[in-house]
Coordinates of C-alpha atoms in Angstrom, one line a residue:
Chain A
X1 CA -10.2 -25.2 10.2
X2 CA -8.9 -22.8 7.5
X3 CA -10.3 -19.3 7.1
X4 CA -11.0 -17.3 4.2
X5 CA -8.3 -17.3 1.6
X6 CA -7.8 -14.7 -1.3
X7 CA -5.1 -15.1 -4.0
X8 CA -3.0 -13.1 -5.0
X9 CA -2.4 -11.2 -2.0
X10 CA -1.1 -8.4 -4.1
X11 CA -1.5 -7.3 -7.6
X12 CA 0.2 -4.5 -9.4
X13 CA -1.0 -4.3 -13.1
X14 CA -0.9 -1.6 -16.0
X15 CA -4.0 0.2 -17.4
X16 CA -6.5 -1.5 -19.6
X17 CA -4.7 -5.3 -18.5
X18 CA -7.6 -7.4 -17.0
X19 CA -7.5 -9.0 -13.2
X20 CA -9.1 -12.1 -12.2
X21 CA -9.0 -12.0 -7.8
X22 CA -9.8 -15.4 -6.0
X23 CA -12.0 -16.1 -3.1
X24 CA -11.8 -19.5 -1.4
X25 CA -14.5 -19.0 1.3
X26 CA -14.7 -21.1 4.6
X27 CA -15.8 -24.8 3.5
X28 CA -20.0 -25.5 4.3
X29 CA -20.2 -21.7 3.8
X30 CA -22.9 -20.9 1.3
X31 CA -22.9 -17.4 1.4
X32 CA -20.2 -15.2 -0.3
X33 CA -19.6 -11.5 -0.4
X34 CA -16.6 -9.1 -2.3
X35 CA -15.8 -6.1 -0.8
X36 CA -13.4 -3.1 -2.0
X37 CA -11.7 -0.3 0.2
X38 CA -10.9 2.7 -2.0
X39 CA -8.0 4.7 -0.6
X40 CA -10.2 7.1 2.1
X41 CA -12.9 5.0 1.7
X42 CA -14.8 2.6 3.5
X43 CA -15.4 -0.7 3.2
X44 CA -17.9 -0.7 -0.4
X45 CA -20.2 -4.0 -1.0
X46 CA -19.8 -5.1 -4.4
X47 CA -21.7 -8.7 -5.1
X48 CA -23.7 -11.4 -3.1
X49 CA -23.6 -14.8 -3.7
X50 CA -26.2 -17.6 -2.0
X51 CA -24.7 -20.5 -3.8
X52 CA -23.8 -20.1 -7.0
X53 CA -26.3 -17.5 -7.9
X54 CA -25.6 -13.8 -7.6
X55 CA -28.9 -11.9 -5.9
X56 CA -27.4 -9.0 -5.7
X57 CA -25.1 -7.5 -7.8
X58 CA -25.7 -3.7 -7.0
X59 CA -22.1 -2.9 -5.9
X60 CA -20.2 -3.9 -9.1
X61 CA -19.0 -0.1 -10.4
X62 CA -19.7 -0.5 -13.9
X63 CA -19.8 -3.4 -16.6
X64 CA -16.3 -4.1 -16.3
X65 CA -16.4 -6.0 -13.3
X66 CA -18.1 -9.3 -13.0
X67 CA -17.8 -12.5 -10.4
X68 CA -19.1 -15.5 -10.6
X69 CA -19.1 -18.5 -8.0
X70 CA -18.8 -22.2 -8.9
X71 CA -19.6 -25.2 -7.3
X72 CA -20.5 -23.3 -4.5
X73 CA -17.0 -22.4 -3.4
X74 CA -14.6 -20.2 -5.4
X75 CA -15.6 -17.4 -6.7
X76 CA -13.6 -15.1 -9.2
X77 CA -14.1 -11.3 -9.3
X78 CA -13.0 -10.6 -12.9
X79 CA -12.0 -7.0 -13.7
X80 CA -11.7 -5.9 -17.2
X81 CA -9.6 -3.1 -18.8
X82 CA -8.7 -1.8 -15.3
X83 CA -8.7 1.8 -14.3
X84 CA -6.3 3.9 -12.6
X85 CA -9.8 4.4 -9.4
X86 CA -10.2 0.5 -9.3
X87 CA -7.0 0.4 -7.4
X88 CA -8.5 -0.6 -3.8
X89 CA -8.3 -3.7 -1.4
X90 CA -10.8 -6.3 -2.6
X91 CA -11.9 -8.2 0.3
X92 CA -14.2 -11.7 0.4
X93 CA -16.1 -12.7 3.2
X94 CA -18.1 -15.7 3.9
X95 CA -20.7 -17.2 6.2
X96 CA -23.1 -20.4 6.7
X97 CA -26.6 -19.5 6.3
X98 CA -30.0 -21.6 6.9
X99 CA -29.2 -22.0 10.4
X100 CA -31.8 -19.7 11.7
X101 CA -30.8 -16.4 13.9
X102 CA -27.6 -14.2 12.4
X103 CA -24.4 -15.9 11.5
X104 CA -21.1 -14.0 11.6
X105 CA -19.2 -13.0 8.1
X106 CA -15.8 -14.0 8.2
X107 CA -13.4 -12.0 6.6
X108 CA -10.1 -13.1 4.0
X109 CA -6.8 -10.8 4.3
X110 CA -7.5 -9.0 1.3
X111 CA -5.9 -8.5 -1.8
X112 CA -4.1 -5.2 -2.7
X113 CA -4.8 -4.1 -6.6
X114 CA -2.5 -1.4 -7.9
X115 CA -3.3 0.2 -11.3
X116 CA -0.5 1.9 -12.8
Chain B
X1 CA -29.2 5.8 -0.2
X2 CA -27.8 4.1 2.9
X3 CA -25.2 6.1 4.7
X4 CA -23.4 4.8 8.2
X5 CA -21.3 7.3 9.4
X6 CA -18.5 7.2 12.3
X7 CA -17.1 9.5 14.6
X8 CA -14.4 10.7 14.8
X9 CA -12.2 9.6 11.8
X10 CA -8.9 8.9 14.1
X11 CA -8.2 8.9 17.6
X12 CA -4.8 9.5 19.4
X13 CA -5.4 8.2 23.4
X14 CA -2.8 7.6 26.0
X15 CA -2.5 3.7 27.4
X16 CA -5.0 3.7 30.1
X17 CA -7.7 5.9 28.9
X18 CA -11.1 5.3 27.9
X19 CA -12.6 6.2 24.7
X20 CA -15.5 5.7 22.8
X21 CA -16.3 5.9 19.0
X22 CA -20.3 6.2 17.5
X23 CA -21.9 5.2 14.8
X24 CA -24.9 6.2 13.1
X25 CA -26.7 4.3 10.7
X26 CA -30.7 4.7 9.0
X27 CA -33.5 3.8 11.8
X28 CA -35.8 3.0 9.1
X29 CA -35.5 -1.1 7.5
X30 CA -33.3 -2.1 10.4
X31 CA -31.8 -5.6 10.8
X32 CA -28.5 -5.9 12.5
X33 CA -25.4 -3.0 13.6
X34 CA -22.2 -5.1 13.4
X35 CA -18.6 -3.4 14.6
X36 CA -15.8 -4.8 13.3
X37 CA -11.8 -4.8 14.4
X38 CA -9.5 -4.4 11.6
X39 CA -5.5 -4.4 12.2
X40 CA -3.2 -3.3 9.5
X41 CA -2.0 -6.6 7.6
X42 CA -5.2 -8.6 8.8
X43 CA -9.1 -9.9 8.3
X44 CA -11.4 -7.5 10.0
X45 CA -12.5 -9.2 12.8
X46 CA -16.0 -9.7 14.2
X47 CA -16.3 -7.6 17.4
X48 CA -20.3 -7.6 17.8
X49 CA -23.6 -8.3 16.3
X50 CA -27.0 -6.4 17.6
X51 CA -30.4 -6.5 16.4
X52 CA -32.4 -4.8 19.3
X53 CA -32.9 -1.4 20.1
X54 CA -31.8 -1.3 23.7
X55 CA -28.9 -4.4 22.8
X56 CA -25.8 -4.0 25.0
X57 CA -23.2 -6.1 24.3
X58 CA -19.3 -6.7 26.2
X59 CA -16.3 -8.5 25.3
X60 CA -13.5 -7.7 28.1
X61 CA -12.6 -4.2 27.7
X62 CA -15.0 -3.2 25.0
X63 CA -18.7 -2.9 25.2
X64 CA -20.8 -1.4 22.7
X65 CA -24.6 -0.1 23.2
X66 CA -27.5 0.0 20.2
X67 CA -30.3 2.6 19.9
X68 CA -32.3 1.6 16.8
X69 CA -35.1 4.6 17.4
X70 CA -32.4 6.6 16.8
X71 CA -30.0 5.1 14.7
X72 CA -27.1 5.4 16.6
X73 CA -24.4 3.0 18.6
X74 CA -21.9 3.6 20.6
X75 CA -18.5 1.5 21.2
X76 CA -16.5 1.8 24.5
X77 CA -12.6 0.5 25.1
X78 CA -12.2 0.7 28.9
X79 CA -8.6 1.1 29.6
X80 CA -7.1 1.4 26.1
X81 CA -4.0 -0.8 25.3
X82 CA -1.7 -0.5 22.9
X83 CA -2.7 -4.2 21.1
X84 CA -6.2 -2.1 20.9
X85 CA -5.1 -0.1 18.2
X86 CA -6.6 -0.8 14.7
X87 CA -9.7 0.8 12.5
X88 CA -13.2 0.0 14.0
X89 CA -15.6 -0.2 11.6
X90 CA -19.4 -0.5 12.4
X91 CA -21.9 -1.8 9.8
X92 CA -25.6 -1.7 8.6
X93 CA -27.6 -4.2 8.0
X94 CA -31.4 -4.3 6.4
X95 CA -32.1 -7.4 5.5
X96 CA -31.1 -11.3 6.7
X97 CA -28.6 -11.5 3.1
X98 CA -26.0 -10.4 5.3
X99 CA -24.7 -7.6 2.9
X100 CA -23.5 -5.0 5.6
X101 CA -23.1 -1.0 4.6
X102 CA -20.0 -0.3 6.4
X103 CA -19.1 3.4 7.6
X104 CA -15.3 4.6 7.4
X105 CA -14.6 3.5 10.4
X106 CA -12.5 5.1 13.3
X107 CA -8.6 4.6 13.7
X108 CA -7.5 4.1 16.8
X109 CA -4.0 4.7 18.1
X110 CA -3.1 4.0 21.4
X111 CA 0.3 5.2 22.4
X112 CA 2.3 3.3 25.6

């Protein structure tokens, strides 16, 4: 079956314009995350999603960025007013949870968000 | 604050040699030490999953070992190939939500 999608696969955009990056996770997977990758960085968590609800929220940088899932599929991570530093690759990642024991998180390509 | 940190940052071997990366994460609120494969232009790709001190776990040429006591893992690549290269990334986990703290991972460059 398909894997993770993310759309667009690359975004270039000028200072203060707002972004919205898309997630389509693996079908049956309930459980979403977003990832960024400053350059030098590692891999940073962002947001959690178990359904549609958000648990945990402790990554987002500040209250410019928000995500939100619907239908317990897509989810949109929304940045607002971009910054020059919020230039990174966003990643999503899903996985199917409730199984019992660990399930593996499955990874989307990316997408590449230039701030000019 | 939870800090995973790899070692070394980049790694130039010859086709044929062995190497091996580390990782080490907090020892205290442990769940699960993850490494990851990711290529340039690709996902990151799931390479293992441990959750026991002691866990060894092998996939062809690569192996990896867990010591939770301590907080550290180690990854082996037996007989490096050049399709090998790519950033290894190893990740902490402290609870079953599945968010993982990744370290910076360790770029790999096998040369033929």
């Amino acid at each position: 079956g398909a894997g993770v999608s993310q759309s667009p696969s690359n975004k270039v955009t000028e200072k203060g314009k707002d972004v919205e990056l898309r997630c389509d996770p693996i079908s049956g997977h309930t459980a979403l995350y977003w990832y960024r990758q400053s350059l030098g960085q590692g891999l940073e968590f962002l947001i959690y999603f178990q359904g549609n609800s958000a648990p945990d929220k402790s990554g987002l940088p500040s209250d410019r960025f928000s995500a939100e899932r619907t239908g317990g599929s897509v989810s949109t991570l929304t940045i607002q007013r971009t910054q020059q530093e919020d230039s990174a690759v966003y990643l999503c990642a899903s996985r199917i949870t409730g199984t019992g024991g660990w399930s593996e998180q499955f990874f989307g390509p990316g997408t590449r968000l230039t701030v000019l | 604050i939870l800090n995973v940190e790899q070692s070394p940052q980049s790694l130039h071997v010859q086709e044929g040699d062995s190497t091996n990366f580390t990782c080490s994460f907090p020892s205290s609120n442990f769940y699960a030490l993850h490494w990851y494969r990711w290529e340039t232009a690709k996902s990151p790709e799931a390479l293992f999953v441990m959750t026991l001190n002691g866990d060894e776990k092998k996939k062809g040429r690569i192996s990896a070992t867990l010591n939770t006591k301590e907080g550290y893992s180690y990854l082996y690549i037996k007989g490096s190939q050049p399709e090998d290269s790519a950033t290894y990334l190893c990740a902490f986990s402290s609870s079953n939500t599945g968010k993982l703290i990744f370290g910076q991972g360790t770029t790999l460059q096998v040369k033929p």
